Structure formats: C-alpha cells, structure tokens
Tab-separated table of C-alpha atoms in Angstrom:
chain	number	residue	atom	x	y	z
A	103	MET	CA	0.000	0.000	0.000
A	104	THR	CA	1.208	3.451	-0.728
A	105	ASN	CA	-1.123	5.191	1.700
A	106	ASP	CA	0.336	5.063	5.203
A	107	TYR	CA	-2.929	6.110	6.817
A	108	ILE	CA	-4.996	3.325	5.223
A	109	ALA	CA	-2.291	0.739	5.977
A	110	THR	CA	-2.092	1.811	9.628
A	111	LEU	CA	-5.863	1.890	9.978
A	112	LEU	CA	-6.329	-1.558	8.415
A	113	SER	CA	-3.522	-3.057	10.508
A	114	THR	CA	-5.118	-1.721	13.672
A	115	ILE	CA	-8.602	-2.896	12.708
A	116	PHE	CA	-7.432	-6.384	11.684
A	117	PHE	CA	-5.363	-6.714	14.856
A	118	PHE	CA	-8.306	-5.996	17.151
A	119	ILE	CA	-10.771	-8.109	15.143
A	120	PHE	CA	-8.522	-11.174	15.116
A	121	LEU	CA	-7.469	-10.651	18.730
A	122	SER	CA	-11.081	-10.501	19.906
A	123	ILE	CA	-11.967	-13.636	17.925
A	124	TYR	CA	-8.949	-15.401	19.440
A	125	ILE	CA	-9.873	-14.363	22.991
A	126	ILE	CA	-13.504	-15.442	22.569
A	127	ALA	CA	-12.468	-18.802	21.079
A	128	PHE	CA	-9.890	-19.342	23.833
A	129	ILE	CA	-12.417	-18.581	26.588
A	130	ALA	CA	-15.009	-20.821	24.935
A	131	GLU	CA	-12.433	-23.605	24.704
A	132	LYS	CA	-11.589	-23.304	28.405
A	133	LEU	CA	-15.257	-23.270	29.450
A	134	ASP	CA	-16.322	-26.189	27.286
A	135	HIS	CA	-13.438	-28.345	26.116
A	136	SER	CA	-13.777	-29.470	22.518
A	137	ASN	CA	-11.586	-31.596	20.322
A	138	VAL	CA	-10.088	-28.645	18.469
A	139	PRO	CA	-6.363	-29.231	17.926
A	140	ASN	CA	-3.824	-26.797	19.350
A	141	GLN	CA	-2.831	-25.937	15.787
A	142	TYR	CA	-6.099	-24.022	15.518
A	143	PHE	CA	-5.045	-21.571	18.212
A	144	SER	CA	-1.583	-21.233	16.704
A	145	LEU	CA	-3.146	-20.382	13.365
A	146	MET	CA	-5.479	-17.880	14.992
A	147	ALA	CA	-2.545	-16.290	16.818
A	148	THR	CA	-0.874	-15.621	13.485
A	149	GLY	CA	-4.052	-13.821	12.464
A	150	PHE	CA	-3.556	-11.092	15.049
A	151	LEU	CA	0.236	-11.203	15.235
A	152	SER	CA	0.757	-10.677	11.490
A	153	PRO	CA	-0.783	-7.175	11.328
A	154	LEU	CA	1.017	-6.231	14.537
A	155	ILE	CA	4.388	-7.385	13.213
A	156	MET	CA	3.826	-5.614	9.888
A	157	TYR	CA	2.902	-2.416	11.713
A	158	ILE	CA	6.072	-2.601	13.818
A	159	ILE	CA	8.258	-3.289	10.761
A	160	PHE	CA	6.861	-0.357	8.797
A	161	TYR	CA	7.016	1.858	11.873
A	162	PHE	CA	10.768	1.330	12.079
A	163	LEU	CA	11.239	1.509	8.291
A	164	ASN	CA	9.580	4.939	8.299
A	165	GLY	CA	11.808	6.144	11.109
A	166	GLY	CA	9.020	6.166	13.671
A	167	LYS	CA	6.988	8.706	11.706
A	168	PHE	CA	4.172	8.333	9.257
A	169	ASN	CA	3.389	11.021	6.696
A	170	TRP	CA	-0.254	11.196	7.700
A	171	MET	CA	0.691	12.235	11.244
A	172	SER	CA	2.238	15.500	10.058
A	173	ASN	CA	-0.757	16.685	8.000
C-alpha cells in the first residue's frame, strides 16, 4: 500500500478483530473443552500477530513517523 494512513488503519482494525476472535475462542475452549487441535489456536494467533508485526516493521522503516501524522 502506498497510503500510510490506510495501511495503519487496516492493521489496527485487523489486529483488534482477530485478537477478539482469538480471545472469545480461547475462553469458549476453556469453558467447554472441545476436540479442536492446538494448531487451531496457533493459526489464529498468526491472524492477530501478522498485522502487529507488519505495523512494527513499517514503523521502524519509516523512522518512527508516518506522513499522515504530520498533515
């Protein structure tokens, strides 16, 4: 993406969506144990860690500043 604002916004939105789904699924698993393999939770963790890692990488690549913050 060439628009820093849209990329930051989407990364933040995806992070919180996937994190909330992960937390709800984890709580549901602890309350009522199912036969879901542990790989499921590992895969879901990548869902919320990927946007976070990409945000951190681009934060450091941009020198800690995004162009949309200065406008």
